XYZ file of C-alpha atoms in Angstrom:
246
model
C 88.429 64.089 115.762
C 89.702 62.598 119.017
C 93.265 61.375 119.393
C 94.367 59.375 122.406
C 97.553 60.140 124.281
C 100.200 57.408 124.324
C 99.963 54.957 127.203
C 103.365 56.024 128.532
C 102.560 59.635 129.347
C 105.380 59.793 131.861
C 107.462 60.658 128.781
C 106.912 64.186 127.469
C 108.587 63.264 124.177
C 105.817 60.804 123.300
C 103.141 63.413 124.016
C 105.010 65.957 121.915
C 105.154 63.429 119.050
C 101.380 62.947 119.097
C 100.835 66.720 119.217
C 103.178 67.307 116.278
C 101.363 64.644 114.257
C 97.999 66.248 114.977
C 99.223 69.702 114.014
C 100.807 68.476 110.790
C 98.059 66.151 109.533
C 94.741 67.445 110.893
C 92.785 70.713 110.772
C 93.676 73.449 113.291
C 93.475 72.318 116.912
C 90.246 73.601 118.484
C 90.575 72.183 121.972
C 91.782 69.471 124.295
C 89.950 66.988 126.514
C 92.258 65.436 129.112
C 90.675 62.153 130.198
C 93.686 60.023 131.137
C 93.014 57.810 134.172
C 94.523 54.968 136.161
C 92.739 53.646 139.253
C 94.614 51.807 141.996
C 92.366 52.036 145.049
C 93.908 51.522 148.460
C 93.433 52.814 151.979
C 95.808 55.630 152.858
C 97.770 53.401 155.255
C 98.363 50.906 152.439
C 99.506 53.365 149.776
C 103.117 53.163 148.647
C 105.132 55.225 146.189
C 104.505 52.848 143.297
C 100.718 53.070 143.688
C 100.847 56.846 144.012
C 102.934 57.226 140.856
C 100.688 54.953 138.810
C 97.629 57.021 139.711
C 99.191 60.495 139.603
C 101.243 60.259 136.412
C 98.399 60.088 133.847
C 96.613 63.110 135.299
C 99.458 65.141 136.813
C 102.292 64.454 134.361
C 99.949 64.205 131.384
C 98.238 67.515 132.157
C 101.522 69.273 132.832
C 103.006 68.045 129.552
C 99.962 69.212 127.627
C 100.177 72.608 129.306
C 103.868 72.952 128.507
C 103.398 71.908 124.885
C 100.329 74.064 124.233
C 101.615 77.017 126.244
C 99.481 80.121 125.847
C 98.226 79.216 122.374
C 94.520 80.107 122.175
C 92.053 77.226 122.383
C 88.262 77.091 122.294
C 88.293 74.663 125.214
C 90.593 72.707 127.495
C 88.457 70.269 129.499
C 89.905 68.175 132.316
C 87.969 65.043 133.336
C 87.903 64.613 137.103
C 85.699 62.513 139.421
C 82.927 63.433 141.828
C 84.783 61.254 144.351
C 87.344 64.040 144.520
C 84.621 66.370 145.795
C 82.728 64.074 148.162
C 85.704 61.984 149.241
C 86.332 58.249 149.030
C 88.261 56.270 151.616
C 90.214 54.283 149.039
C 90.938 57.064 146.572
C 92.938 59.748 148.373
C 95.748 59.640 145.804
C 93.230 59.579 142.946
C 91.498 62.624 144.431
C 94.843 64.405 144.686
C 95.523 63.755 140.994
C 92.120 65.121 140.017
C 92.450 68.207 142.186
C 95.817 68.940 140.599
C 93.963 69.242 137.305
C 91.380 71.518 138.922
C 94.209 73.709 140.190
C 95.795 73.783 136.739
C 92.449 74.779 135.235
C 92.153 77.612 137.764
C 95.642 78.842 136.877
C 94.821 78.846 133.167
C 91.636 80.809 133.717
C 93.495 83.414 135.776
C 95.843 83.854 132.814
C 92.879 84.362 130.468
C 93.181 80.926 128.857
C 90.474 78.348 128.149
C 90.012 75.746 130.887
C 87.282 73.838 132.698
C 87.074 70.698 134.815
C 84.200 68.217 135.098
C 83.878 66.155 138.270
C 82.047 63.229 136.692
C 79.726 60.828 138.471
C 79.058 57.189 137.634
C 77.970 56.515 134.043
C 75.760 53.482 133.468
C 76.118 51.235 130.440
C 79.508 52.544 129.405
C 82.948 53.346 130.768
C 84.901 52.104 133.751
C 81.974 51.581 136.137
C 80.125 49.176 133.840
C 83.288 47.490 132.602
C 85.093 46.895 135.899
C 82.577 46.860 138.765
C 80.192 44.080 139.715
C 76.486 44.814 139.954
C 76.743 44.744 143.750
C 79.514 47.340 143.644
C 77.492 49.502 141.280
C 74.521 49.301 143.647
C 76.788 50.309 146.535
C 77.563 53.581 144.770
C 74.115 54.766 145.804
C 75.187 54.709 149.438
C 77.776 57.352 148.517
C 75.018 59.575 147.142
C 75.703 58.827 143.487
C 73.072 58.826 140.801
C 73.922 56.826 137.700
C 74.047 58.950 134.562
C 73.413 57.919 130.991
C 75.913 58.322 128.187
C 73.668 61.068 126.801
C 73.894 62.871 130.156
C 77.658 62.771 129.895
C 77.588 64.180 126.363
C 75.455 67.067 127.633
C 77.815 67.699 130.544
C 80.829 67.685 128.243
C 79.106 70.205 125.972
C 78.485 72.441 128.981
C 82.145 72.116 129.969
C 83.203 73.188 126.471
C 81.011 76.284 126.739
C 82.221 77.061 130.276
C 85.860 76.576 129.279
C 86.167 79.941 127.576
C 87.457 82.633 129.976
C 84.772 84.983 128.616
C 81.932 82.492 129.206
C 80.879 84.082 132.493
C 80.516 80.592 133.966
C 82.503 78.899 136.701
C 85.215 76.612 135.397
C 84.268 73.671 137.677
C 81.222 71.496 136.960
C 80.141 68.834 139.448
C 77.738 66.083 138.457
C 76.335 62.764 139.560
C 74.984 63.425 143.069
C 71.372 62.753 143.910
C 68.975 64.690 146.123
C 68.722 63.432 149.701
C 65.597 63.757 151.862
C 66.601 65.296 155.192
C 63.619 63.649 156.911
C 64.289 60.186 155.522
C 66.480 57.384 156.803
C 68.739 57.484 153.768
C 72.110 59.030 154.583
C 75.334 59.524 152.682
C 78.923 60.195 153.683
C 78.457 63.894 152.900
C 74.963 64.408 154.381
C 76.147 66.657 157.242
C 78.672 68.571 155.173
C 77.531 72.202 154.701
C 78.918 72.235 151.154
C 76.170 69.853 150.039
C 73.144 71.309 151.819
C 71.773 72.668 148.544
C 71.000 69.065 147.466
C 69.457 68.028 150.789
C 65.688 68.467 150.427
C 63.204 69.030 153.209
C 59.614 67.852 153.020
C 56.821 69.594 154.909
C 55.822 68.357 158.318
C 57.891 66.857 161.087
C 59.425 68.841 163.925
C 58.727 72.555 163.475
C 60.778 73.710 166.441
C 62.720 76.827 165.408
C 66.018 75.244 166.413
C 65.571 72.236 164.135
C 63.289 73.429 161.350
C 64.818 73.539 157.893
C 63.189 75.424 155.019
C 65.810 74.265 152.535
C 67.387 77.711 152.347
C 70.902 77.660 150.929
C 73.667 77.909 153.502
C 74.614 81.354 152.169
C 71.080 82.640 152.832
C 71.046 81.054 156.290
C 74.303 82.780 157.154
C 72.966 86.143 156.005
C 70.009 85.678 158.348
C 72.142 84.629 161.326
C 72.073 87.100 164.234
C 74.669 85.640 166.588
C 78.054 83.978 166.320
C 76.535 80.788 167.721
C 73.939 80.822 164.924
C 76.761 80.869 162.408
C 78.548 77.998 164.140
C 75.356 75.930 164.284
C 74.553 76.576 160.631
C 77.994 75.471 159.512
C 77.692 72.364 161.627
C 74.385 71.580 159.997
C 72.512 71.528 163.320
C 70.462 74.697 162.874
C 68.219 75.483 159.955
C 66.713 78.915 159.447
């Protein structure tokens, strides 16, 4: 059974009240999914304290209150819902990204203490949720330019299930799950904001043909493998800059 947090999660007392009600009226608490969110997009130069607080409080305050209330009590899962925009970057969501990465940091702390925690950086979900409800069709189409691939509700259910499994400190899986980015053809004209970022080279594909010069050829080897094969310091620099492919 899912129970929503109160809208005013700047008040720890209200969160404690909901928790006490759950503990006293429902079966034992198996886990928590923290999905509180407020969006208030603005360029960094236009952000003021009010906008920052509105965006940070649901994720930062809400997560901290949950952590303080739950403490070190054992859970099967503690899943934090983040956004893929926090990983790839978004010019109007710096404060939103900060709120999400706070949750990722809290998840990392819990795992180091042997407690259940995982975080899902979710992409755009079609047919349901904020994207469908709040964005125009033109805005939804523009998401593709950021490298997003629209996921179905079923996809999200699968991702959440994976996050539940990964949440256990004994799962052997990394606590962060990133979803919603599409493959990009390195030889095509399609480009995204993160195309040249070495962190995302594992989802940049390389078709056969084209320039086979050794200084520009890319065999789609992961950056880690390329670095292991590097023989000079300049090779390493070029690989990290995305200008040399081994």
